[in-house]
Coordinates of C-alpha atoms and ligand atoms in Angstrom, one line a residue:
Chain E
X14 CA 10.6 -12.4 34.6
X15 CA 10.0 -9.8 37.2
X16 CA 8.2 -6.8 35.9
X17 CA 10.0 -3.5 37.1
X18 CA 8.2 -0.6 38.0
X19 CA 8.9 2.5 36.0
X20 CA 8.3 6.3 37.5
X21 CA 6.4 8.5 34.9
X22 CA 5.6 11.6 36.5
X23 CA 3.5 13.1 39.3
X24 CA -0.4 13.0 38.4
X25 CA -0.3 16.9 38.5
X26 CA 1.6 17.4 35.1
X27 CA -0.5 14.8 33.4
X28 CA -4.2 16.2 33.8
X29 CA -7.1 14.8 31.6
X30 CA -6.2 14.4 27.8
X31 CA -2.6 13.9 28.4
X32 CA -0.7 11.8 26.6
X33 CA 2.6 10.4 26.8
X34 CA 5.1 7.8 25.1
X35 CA 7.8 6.8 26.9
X36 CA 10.1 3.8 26.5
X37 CA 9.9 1.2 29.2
X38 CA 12.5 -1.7 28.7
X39 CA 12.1 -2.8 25.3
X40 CA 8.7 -1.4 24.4
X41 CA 7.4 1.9 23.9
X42 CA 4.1 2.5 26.0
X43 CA 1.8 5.0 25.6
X44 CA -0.4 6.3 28.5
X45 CA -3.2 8.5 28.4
X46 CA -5.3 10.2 31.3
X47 CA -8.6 9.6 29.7
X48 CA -10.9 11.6 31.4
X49 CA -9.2 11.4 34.9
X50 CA -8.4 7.4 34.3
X51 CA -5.4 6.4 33.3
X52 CA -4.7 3.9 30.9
X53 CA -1.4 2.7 29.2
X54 CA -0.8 0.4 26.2
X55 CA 2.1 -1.0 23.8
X56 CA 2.7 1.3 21.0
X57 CA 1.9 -1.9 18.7
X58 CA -1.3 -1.8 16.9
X59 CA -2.7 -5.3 16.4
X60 CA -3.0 -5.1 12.9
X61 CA -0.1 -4.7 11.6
X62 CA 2.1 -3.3 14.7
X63 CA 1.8 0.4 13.5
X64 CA 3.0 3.4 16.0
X65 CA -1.1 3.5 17.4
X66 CA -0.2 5.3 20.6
X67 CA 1.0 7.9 18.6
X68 CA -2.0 8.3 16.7
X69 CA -4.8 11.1 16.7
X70 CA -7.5 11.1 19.9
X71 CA -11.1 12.2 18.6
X72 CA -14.1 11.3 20.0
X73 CA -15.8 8.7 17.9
X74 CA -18.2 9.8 15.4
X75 CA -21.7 9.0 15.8
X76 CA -24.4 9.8 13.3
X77 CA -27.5 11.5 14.5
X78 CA -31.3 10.1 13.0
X79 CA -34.4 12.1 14.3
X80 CA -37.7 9.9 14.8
X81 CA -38.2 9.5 11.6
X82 CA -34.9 7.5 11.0
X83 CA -33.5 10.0 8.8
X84 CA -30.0 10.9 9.2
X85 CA -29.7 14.5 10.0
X86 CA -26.2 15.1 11.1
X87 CA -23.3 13.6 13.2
X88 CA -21.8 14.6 16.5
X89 CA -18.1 13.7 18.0
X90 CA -19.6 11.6 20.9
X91 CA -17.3 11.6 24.4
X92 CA -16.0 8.3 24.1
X93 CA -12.6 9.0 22.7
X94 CA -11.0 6.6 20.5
X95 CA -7.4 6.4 19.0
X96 CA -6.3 5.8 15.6
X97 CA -3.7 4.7 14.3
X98 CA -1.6 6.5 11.7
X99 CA -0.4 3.4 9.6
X100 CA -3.7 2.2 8.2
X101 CA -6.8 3.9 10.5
X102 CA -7.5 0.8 12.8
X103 CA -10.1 2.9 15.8
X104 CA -9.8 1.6 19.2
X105 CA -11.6 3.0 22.7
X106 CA -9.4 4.8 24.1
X107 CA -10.5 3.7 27.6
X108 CA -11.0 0.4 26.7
X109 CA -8.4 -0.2 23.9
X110 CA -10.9 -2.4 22.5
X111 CA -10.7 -2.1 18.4
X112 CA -14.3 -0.1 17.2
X113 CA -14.8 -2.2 14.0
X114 CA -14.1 -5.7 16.0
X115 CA -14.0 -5.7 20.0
X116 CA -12.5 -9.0 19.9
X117 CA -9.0 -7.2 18.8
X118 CA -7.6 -5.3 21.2
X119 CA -4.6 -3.0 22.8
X120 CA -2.4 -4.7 24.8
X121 CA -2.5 -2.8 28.0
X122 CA 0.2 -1.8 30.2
X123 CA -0.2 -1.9 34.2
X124 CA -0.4 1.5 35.0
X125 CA -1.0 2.7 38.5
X126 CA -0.8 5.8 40.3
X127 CA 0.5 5.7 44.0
X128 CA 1.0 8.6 46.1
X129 CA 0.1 10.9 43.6
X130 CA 2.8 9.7 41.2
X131 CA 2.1 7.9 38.1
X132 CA 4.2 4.5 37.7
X133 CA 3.7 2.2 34.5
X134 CA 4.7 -1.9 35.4
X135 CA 6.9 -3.8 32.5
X136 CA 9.3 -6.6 32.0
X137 CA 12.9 -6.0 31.9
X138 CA 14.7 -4.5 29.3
X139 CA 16.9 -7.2 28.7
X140 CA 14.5 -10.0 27.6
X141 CA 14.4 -10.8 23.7
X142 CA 12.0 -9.0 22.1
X143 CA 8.8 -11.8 20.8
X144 CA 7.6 -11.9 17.5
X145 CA 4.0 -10.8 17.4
X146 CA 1.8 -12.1 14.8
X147 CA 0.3 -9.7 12.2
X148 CA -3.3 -11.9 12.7
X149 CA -3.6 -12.1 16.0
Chain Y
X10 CA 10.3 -5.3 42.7
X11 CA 13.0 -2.9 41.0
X12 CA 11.8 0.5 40.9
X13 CA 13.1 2.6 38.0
X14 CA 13.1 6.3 37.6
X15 CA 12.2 7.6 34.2
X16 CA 12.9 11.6 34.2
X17 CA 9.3 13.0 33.4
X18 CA 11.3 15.4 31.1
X19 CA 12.7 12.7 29.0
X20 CA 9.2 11.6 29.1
X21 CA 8.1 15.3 27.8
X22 CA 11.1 14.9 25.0
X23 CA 9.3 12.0 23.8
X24 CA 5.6 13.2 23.5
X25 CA 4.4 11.9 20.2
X26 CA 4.3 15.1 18.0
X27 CA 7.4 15.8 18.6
X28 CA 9.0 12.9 17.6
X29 CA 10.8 13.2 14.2
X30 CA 9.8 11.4 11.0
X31 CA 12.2 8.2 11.4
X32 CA 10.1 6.7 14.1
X33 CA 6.5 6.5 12.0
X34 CA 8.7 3.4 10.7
X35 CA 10.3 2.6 14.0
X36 CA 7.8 -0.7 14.9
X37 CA 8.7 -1.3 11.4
X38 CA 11.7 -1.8 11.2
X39 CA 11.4 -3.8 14.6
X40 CA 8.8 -5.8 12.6
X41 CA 11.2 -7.1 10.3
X42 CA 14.3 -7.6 12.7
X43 CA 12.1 -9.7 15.0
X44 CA 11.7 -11.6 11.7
X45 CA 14.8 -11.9 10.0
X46 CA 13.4 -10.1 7.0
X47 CA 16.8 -8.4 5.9
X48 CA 18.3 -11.6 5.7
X49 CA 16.7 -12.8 2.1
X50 CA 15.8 -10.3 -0.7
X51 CA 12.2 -8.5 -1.0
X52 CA 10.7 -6.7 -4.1
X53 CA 8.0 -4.1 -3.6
X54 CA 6.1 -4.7 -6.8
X55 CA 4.1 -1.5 -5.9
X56 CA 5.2 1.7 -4.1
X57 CA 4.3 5.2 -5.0
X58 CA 6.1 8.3 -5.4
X59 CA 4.2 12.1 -5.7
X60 CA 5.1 13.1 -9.3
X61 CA 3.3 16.4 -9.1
X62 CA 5.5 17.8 -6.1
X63 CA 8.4 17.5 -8.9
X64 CA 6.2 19.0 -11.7
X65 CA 9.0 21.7 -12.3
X66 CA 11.1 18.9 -13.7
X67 CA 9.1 17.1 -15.5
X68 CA 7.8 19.6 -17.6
X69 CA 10.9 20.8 -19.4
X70 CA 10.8 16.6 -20.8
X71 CA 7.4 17.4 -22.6
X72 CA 8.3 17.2 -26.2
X73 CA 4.9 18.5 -27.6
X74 CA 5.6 22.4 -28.1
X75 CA 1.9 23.4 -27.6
X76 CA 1.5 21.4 -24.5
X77 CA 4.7 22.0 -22.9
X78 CA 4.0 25.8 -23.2
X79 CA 0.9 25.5 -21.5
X80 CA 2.5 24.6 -18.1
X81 CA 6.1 26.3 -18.5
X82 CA 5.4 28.8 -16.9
X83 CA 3.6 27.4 -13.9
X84 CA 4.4 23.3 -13.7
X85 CA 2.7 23.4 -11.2
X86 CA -1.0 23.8 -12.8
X87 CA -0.1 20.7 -14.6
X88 CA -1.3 19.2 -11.8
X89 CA -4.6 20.9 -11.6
X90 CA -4.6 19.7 -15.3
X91 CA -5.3 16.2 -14.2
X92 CA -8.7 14.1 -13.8
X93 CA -8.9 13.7 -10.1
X94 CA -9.1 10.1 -8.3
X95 CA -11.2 12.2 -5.6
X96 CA -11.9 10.7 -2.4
X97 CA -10.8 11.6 1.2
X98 CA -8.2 9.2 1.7
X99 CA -7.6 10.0 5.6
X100 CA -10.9 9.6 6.6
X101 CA -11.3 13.0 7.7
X102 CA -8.0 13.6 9.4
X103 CA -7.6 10.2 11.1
X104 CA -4.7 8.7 9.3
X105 CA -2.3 11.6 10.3
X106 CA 1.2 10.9 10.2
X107 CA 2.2 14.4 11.4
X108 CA 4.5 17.1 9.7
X109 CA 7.2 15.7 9.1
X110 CA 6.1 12.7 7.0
X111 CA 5.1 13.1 3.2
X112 CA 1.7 11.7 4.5
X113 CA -0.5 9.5 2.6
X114 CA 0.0 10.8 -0.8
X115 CA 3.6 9.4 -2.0
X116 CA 7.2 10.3 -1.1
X117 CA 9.0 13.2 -2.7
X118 CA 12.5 12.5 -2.0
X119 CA 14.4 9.6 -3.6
X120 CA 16.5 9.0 -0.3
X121 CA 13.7 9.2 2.3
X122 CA 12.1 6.4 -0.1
X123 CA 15.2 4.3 -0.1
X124 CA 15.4 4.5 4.0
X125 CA 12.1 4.2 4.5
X126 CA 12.6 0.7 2.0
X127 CA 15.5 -0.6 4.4
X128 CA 13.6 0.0 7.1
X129 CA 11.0 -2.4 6.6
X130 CA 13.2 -4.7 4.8
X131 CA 12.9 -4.3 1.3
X132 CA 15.4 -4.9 -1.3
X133 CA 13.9 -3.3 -4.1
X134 CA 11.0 -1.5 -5.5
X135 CA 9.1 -0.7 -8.7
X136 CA 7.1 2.8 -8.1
X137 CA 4.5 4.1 -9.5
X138 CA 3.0 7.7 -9.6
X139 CA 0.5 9.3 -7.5
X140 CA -1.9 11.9 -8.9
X141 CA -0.9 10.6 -12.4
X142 CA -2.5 7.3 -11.9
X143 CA -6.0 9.6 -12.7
X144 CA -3.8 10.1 -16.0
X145 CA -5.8 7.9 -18.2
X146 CA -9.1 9.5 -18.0
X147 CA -7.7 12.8 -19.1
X148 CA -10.2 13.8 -21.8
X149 CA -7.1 15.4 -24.2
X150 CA -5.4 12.3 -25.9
X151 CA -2.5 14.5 -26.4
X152 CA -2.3 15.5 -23.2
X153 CA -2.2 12.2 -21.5
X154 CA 0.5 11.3 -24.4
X155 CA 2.9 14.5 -23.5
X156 CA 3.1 14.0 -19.8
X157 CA 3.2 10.4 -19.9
X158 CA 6.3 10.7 -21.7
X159 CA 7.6 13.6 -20.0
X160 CA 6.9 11.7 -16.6
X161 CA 9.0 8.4 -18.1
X162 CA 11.6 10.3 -19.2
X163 CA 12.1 11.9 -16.1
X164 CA 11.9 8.9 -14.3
X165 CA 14.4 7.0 -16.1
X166 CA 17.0 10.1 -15.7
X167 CA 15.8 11.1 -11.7
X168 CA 15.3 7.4 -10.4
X169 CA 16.2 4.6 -12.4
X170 CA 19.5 5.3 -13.9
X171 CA 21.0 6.4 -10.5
X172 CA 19.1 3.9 -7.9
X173 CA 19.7 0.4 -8.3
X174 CA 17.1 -0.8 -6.2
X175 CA 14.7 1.3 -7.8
X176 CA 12.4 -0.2 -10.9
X177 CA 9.8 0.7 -12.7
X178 CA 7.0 0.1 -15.3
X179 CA 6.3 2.8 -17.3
X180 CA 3.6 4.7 -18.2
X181 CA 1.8 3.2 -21.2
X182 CA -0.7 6.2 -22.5
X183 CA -2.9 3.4 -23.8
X184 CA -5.4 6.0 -25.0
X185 CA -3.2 6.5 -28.0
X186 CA -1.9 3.1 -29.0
X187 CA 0.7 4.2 -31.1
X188 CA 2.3 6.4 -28.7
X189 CA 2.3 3.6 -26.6
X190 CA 4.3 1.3 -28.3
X191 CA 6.7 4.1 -29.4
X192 CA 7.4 3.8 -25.6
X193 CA 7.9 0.6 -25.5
X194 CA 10.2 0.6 -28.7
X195 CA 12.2 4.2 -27.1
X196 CA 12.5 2.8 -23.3
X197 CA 11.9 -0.7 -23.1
X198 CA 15.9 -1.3 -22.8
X199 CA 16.1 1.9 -20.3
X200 CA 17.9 0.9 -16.9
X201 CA 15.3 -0.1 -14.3
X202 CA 12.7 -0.4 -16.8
X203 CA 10.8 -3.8 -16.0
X204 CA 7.9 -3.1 -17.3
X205 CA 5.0 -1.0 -18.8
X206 CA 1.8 -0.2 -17.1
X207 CA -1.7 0.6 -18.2
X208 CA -3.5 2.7 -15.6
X209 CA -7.0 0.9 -14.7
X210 CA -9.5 3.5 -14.8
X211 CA -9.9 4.1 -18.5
X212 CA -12.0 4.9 -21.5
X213 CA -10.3 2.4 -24.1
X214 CA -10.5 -1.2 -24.0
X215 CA -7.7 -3.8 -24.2
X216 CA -8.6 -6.4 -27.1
X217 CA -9.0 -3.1 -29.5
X218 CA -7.1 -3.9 -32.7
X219 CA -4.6 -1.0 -32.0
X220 CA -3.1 -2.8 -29.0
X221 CA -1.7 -5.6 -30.9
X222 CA 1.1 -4.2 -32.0
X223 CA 2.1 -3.0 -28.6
X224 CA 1.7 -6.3 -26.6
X225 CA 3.8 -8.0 -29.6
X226 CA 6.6 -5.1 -28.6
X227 CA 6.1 -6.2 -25.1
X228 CA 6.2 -10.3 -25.5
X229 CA 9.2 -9.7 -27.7
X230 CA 11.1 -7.8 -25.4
X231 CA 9.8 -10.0 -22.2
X232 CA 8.6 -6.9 -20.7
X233 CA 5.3 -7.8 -18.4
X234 CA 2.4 -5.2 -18.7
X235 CA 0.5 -4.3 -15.6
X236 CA -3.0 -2.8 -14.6
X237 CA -3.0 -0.6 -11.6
X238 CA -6.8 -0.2 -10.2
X239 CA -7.8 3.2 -9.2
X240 CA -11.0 4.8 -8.6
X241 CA -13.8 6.3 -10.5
X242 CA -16.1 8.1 -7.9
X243 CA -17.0 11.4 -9.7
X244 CA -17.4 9.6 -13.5
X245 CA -18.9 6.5 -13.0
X246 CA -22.8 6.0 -13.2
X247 CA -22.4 3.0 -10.8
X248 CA -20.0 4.9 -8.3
X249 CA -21.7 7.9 -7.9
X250 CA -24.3 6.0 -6.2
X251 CA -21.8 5.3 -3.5
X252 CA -21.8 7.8 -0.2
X253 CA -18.7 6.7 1.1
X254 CA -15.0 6.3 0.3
X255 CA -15.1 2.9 2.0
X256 CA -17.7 1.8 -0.5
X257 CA -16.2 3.3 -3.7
X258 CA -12.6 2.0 -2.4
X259 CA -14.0 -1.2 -2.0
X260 CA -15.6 -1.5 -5.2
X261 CA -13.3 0.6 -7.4
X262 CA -10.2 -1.2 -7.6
X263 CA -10.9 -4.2 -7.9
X264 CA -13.6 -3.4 -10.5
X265 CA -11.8 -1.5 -13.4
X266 CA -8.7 -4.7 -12.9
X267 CA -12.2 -6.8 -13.5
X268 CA -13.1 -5.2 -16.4
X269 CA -9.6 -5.7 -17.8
X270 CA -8.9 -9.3 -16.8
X271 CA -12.0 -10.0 -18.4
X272 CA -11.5 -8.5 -21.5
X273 CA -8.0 -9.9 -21.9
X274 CA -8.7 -13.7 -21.2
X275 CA -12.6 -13.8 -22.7
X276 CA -10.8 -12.1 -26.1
X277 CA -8.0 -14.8 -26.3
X278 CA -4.8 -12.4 -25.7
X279 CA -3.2 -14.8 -23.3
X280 CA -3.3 -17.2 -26.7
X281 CA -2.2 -14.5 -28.9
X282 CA 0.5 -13.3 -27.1
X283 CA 1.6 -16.8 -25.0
X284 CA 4.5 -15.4 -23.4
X285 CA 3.2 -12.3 -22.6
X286 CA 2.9 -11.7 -18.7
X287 CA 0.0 -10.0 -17.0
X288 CA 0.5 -8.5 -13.5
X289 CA -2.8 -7.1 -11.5
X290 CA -1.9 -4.2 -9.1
X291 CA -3.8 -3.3 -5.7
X292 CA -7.1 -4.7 -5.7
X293 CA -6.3 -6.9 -3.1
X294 CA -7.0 -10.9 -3.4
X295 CA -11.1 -11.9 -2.6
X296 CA -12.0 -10.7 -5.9
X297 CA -9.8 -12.8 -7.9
X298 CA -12.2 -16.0 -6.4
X299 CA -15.3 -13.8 -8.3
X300 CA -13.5 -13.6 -11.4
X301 CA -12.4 -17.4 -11.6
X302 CA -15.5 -18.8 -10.4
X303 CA -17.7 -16.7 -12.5
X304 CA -15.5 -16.5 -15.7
X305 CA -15.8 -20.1 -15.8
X306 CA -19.2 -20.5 -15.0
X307 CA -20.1 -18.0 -17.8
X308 CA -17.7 -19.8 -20.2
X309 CA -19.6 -22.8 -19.8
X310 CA -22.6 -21.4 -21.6
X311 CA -21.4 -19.1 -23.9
X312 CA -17.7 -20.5 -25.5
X313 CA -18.9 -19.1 -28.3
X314 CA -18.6 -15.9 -27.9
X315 CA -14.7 -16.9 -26.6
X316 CA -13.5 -18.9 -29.3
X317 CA -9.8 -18.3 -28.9
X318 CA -9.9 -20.1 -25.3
X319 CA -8.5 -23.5 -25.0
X320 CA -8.5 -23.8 -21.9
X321 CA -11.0 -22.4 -18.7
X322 CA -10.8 -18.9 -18.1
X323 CA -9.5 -19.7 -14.7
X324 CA -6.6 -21.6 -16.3
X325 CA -5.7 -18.5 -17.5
X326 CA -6.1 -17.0 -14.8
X327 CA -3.6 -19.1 -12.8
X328 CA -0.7 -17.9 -15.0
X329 CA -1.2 -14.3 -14.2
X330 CA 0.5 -12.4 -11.5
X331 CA -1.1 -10.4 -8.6
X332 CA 0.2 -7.7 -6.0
X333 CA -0.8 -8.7 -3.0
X334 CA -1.7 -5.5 -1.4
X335 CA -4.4 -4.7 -0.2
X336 CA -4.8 -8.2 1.5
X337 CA -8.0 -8.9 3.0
X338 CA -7.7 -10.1 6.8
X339 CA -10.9 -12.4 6.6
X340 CA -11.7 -13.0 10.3
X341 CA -11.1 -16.8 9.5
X342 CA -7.7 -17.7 7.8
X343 CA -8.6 -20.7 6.4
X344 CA -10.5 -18.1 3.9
X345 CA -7.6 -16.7 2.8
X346 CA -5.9 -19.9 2.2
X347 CA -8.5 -21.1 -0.1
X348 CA -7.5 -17.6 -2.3
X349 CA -4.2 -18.8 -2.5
X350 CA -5.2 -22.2 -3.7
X351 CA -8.0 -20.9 -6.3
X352 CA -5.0 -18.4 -7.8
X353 CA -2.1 -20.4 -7.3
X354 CA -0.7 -18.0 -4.7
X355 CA 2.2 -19.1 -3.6
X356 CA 3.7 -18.6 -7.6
X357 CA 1.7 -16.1 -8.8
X358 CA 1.3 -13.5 -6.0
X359 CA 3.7 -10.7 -5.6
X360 CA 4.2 -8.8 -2.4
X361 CA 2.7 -4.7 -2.9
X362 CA 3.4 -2.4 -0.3
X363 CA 1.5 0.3 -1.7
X364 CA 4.0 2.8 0.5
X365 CA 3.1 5.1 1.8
X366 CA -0.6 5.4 0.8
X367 CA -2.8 4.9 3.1
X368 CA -3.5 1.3 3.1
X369 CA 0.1 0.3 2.5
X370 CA 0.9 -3.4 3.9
X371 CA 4.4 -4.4 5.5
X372 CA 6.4 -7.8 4.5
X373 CA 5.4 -9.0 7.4
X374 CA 1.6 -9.3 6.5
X375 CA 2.8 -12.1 4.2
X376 CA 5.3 -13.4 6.0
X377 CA 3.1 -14.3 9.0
X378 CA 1.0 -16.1 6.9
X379 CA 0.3 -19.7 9.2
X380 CA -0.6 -21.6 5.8
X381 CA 2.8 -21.0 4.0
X382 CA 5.5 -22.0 4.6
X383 CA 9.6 -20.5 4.4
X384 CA 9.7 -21.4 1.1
X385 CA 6.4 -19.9 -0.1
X386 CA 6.8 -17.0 1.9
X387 CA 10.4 -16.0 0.3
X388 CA 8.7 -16.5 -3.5
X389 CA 5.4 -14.2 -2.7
X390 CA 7.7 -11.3 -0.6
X391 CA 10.6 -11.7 -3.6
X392 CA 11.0 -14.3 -5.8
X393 CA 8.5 -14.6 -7.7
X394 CA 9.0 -11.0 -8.9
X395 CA 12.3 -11.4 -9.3
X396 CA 12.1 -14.3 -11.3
X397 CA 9.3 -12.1 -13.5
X398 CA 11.0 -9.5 -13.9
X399 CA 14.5 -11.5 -14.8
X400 CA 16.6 -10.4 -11.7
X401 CA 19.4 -12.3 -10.2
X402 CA 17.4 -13.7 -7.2
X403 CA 20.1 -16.1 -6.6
X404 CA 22.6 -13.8 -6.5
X405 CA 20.8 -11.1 -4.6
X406 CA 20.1 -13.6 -2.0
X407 CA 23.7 -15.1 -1.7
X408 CA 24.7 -11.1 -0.9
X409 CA 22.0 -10.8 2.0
X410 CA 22.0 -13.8 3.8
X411 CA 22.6 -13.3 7.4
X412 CA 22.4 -9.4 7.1
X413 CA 20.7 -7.6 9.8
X414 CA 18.7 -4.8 10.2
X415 CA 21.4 -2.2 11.3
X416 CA 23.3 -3.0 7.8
X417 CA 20.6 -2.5 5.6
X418 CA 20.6 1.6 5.2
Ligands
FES24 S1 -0.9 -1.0 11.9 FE1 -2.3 0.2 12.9 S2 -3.9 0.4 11.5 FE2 -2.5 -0.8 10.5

């Protein structure tokens, strides 16, 4: 089926850390300007299809050792990562790669921004709506 | 290629904060139309409520005068009355399911707890306390007596006797055997009573003399007794050596429903008490291959010391039941299959949500199971606890089938 293109807004209300869930056809899609890039994903986590894209953004947690390979404290790195609220599955933010196993993933949305508008790409709202797998 | 335009301001409208508390469960409920989940009847063996937020009626059913006079004033400090499972369940603000959901901790109204049930499909429920679960570690028998009672009392009156699709097993305070079976002689009968339930983390053990008397009460009544694991972080010489709540999580529950099991089959109470049935709460499935496999293995040298056994301790084993949740996605699903073989799954395993704590698991975690089929699937989401807890599966089902989502609530 034909994907339709959907208008979001113009790229000047949706600067860096923006995030917005909007209902494209059948799914909800979530899309994010991650610093300046912007990604968009199905608000269906792959465990077990929780609300992710409305989950909390924090940059991933790293902990600090000195030379000695003591830990001596932990930062908020810049990579930003997603969680969801259901169960606390992590995923890159940029990437929508899971944290814990990069083999599981987000499925992303075509997003594109033309003419300084932001337009997300998705399959008509009429299809039927698949059954995803909790173990994918 | 069909270019539609979305408002940006219904966008705005639909920024995720500001969404209201319905749609946490929206994919949920999408979940379980996709799979036709309404259609056949589901029992929740596990879901949680949040006593304490409710503490103000609860405390007027304490019956010991002393006690109750403590907290009449302030209910409330009952709460801080209570050993504490500590432990930061939201990993530090992650799991955040904004205002206008009860959280992670349980849900305080009755008829969010019901929607929030038809949304993801299920029938009924048996619920369990929150902060109460800690209950059995309080270090004043009394107290652990006075608003166990007060708790089931309250329960009965508030939930049971009003909500149909509401069960529950009751708070057993198994510190004091004979209050305990002066619960199950006063409420066994109760409506929406299904069962009694020992919390895990404990100091007394279950083949003490005392307890006789109450699993008789139970096996005579054919009221199932339950173990619901917990953790032990602050207490516990072994835990404390733990730096994370991953790791004591981990270990926790499944250890203190260990301990149990193993009391309960190595001292010969499933041959005492033969049609007495044992149900295992939230410790998930992989440890139950541990316990078979070493039980046995240990039996082998020692059946001495477990004279009463006729049988393997993994025969045993087999006849008890098990809430599914927290199930384990091992990265190759053939593992998992191998659990439900060594435990007899398919008739023994009851689908947990665990809603809405933290690690809660939807029917649809056991219905998309490749290595079961329809039938199997329908006994582990409802059946099997239906059949258990001597409900009219039959005719629950005959009323649901071909029911859709939109009817449910
Ligand atoms: S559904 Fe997202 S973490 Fe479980």
């Amino acid at each position: 089926m034909d994907p339709r293109e959907y208008t979001v807004c113009p790229i000047t209300e949706f600067p860096e850390g923006s995030r917005l869930l909007v209902r494209v056809g059948d799914e909800e899609v979530g899309i994010f300007n991650v610093g300046g890039q912007i990604v968009a994903y199905k608000n269906r986590c792959a465990h077990q299809g929780g609300p992710v894209c409305r989950g909390r953004i924090l940059g991933r947690w790293v902990e600090d050792l000195n030379s000695a390979k003591e830990v001596i404290g932990g930062h908020h790195s810049s990579d930003m990562d997603l969680v969801c609220p259901w169960h606390g599955w992590e995923y890159d933010l940029l990437t929508g790669k899971n944290i814990a196993d990069p083999s599981i993933s987000l499925k992303a949305v075509d997003v594109v921004v033309r003419d300084g508008v932001i337009y997300v790409r998705a399959e008509s709202a009429t299809r039927t709506p698949e059954v995803v797998p909790a173990h994918e | 290629m069909t270019v539609e335009h979305l408002d940006a301001r219904t966008a705005e409208a639909l920024i995720v904060d500001m969404r209201p508390r319905e749609d946490l469960l929206a994919n949920a409920r999408r979940e379980a139309a996709m799979r036709g989940l309404h259609s056949f009847p589901i029992f929740d063996v596990d879901c949680h409520i949040i006593e304490t937020m409710r503490l103000k009626e609860i405390v007027p059913y304490i019956s010991n005068e002393a006690i109750r006079d403590r907290y009449e004033t302030v209910p409330e400090s009952a709460a801080l009355n209570l050993p504490s499972a500590y432990g930061d369940k939201d990993v530090a603000g992650r799991i955040y399911r904004d205002e206008h959901v009860p959280g992670t901790r349980g849900v305080p109204r009755v008829e969010d707890l019901l929607n929030d049930m038809g949304t993801m499909g299920i029938n009924h429920a048996c619920i369990f306390p929150t902060p109460m679960l800690a209950l059995g570690e309080h270090p004043e028998v009394e107290v652990e007596v006075a608003l166990g009672q007060a708790y089931n009392r309250w329960l009965v009156d508030h939930y049971l006797t009003e909500n149909p699709r509401l069960r529950a097993m009751l708070y057993l305070p198994f510190n004091d055997p004979k209050a305990a079976l002066r619960e199950v002689v006063e409420l066994g009968d109760k409506p929406g009573v299904v069962g009694f339930l020992v919390t895990s983390v404990r100091r007394t053990p279950v083949y003490h003399n005392a307890f006789m008397p109450v699993y008789a009460a139970l096996e005579e009544r054919g009221l199932p007794i339950g173990f619901h694991g917990g953790v032990n972080w602050t207490k516990s010489s072994a835990s404390n050596q733990l730096n994370r709540f991953l790791t004591v999580h981990a270990l926790d529950f499944p250890l203190y429903n260990l301990i149990h099991l193993f009391n309960i089959i190595i001292n010969g109470l499933p041959e005492r008490f033969p049609r007495l049935k044992w149900l295992f709460y939230e410790a998930g499935l992989a440890w139950l291959a541990f316990a078979a496999m070493r039980l046995d293995h240990e039996y082998m040298m020692r059946p001495s010391e477990a004279p009463q056994l006729k049988r393997k301790p993994s025969e045993y084993l087999r006849e008890m039941y098990f809430g599914t949740q927290p199930m384990e996605y091992p990265s190759k699903m053939e593992h998992l299959e191998m659990l439900f073989d060594i435990v007899n799954g398919p008739s023994q395993f009851l689908y947990a949500s665990d809603y809405p704590h933290w690690d809660f698991d939807l029917p649809s975690k056991i219905y998309d199971l490749p290595f079961l089929n329809e039938a199997e699937k329908r006994q582990v989401l409802g059946k099997n606890a239906y059949t258990l807890f001597n409900l009219p599966y039959d005719e629950i089902s005959a009323s649901l089938s071909g029911t859709t989502a939109t009817e449910v609530n």
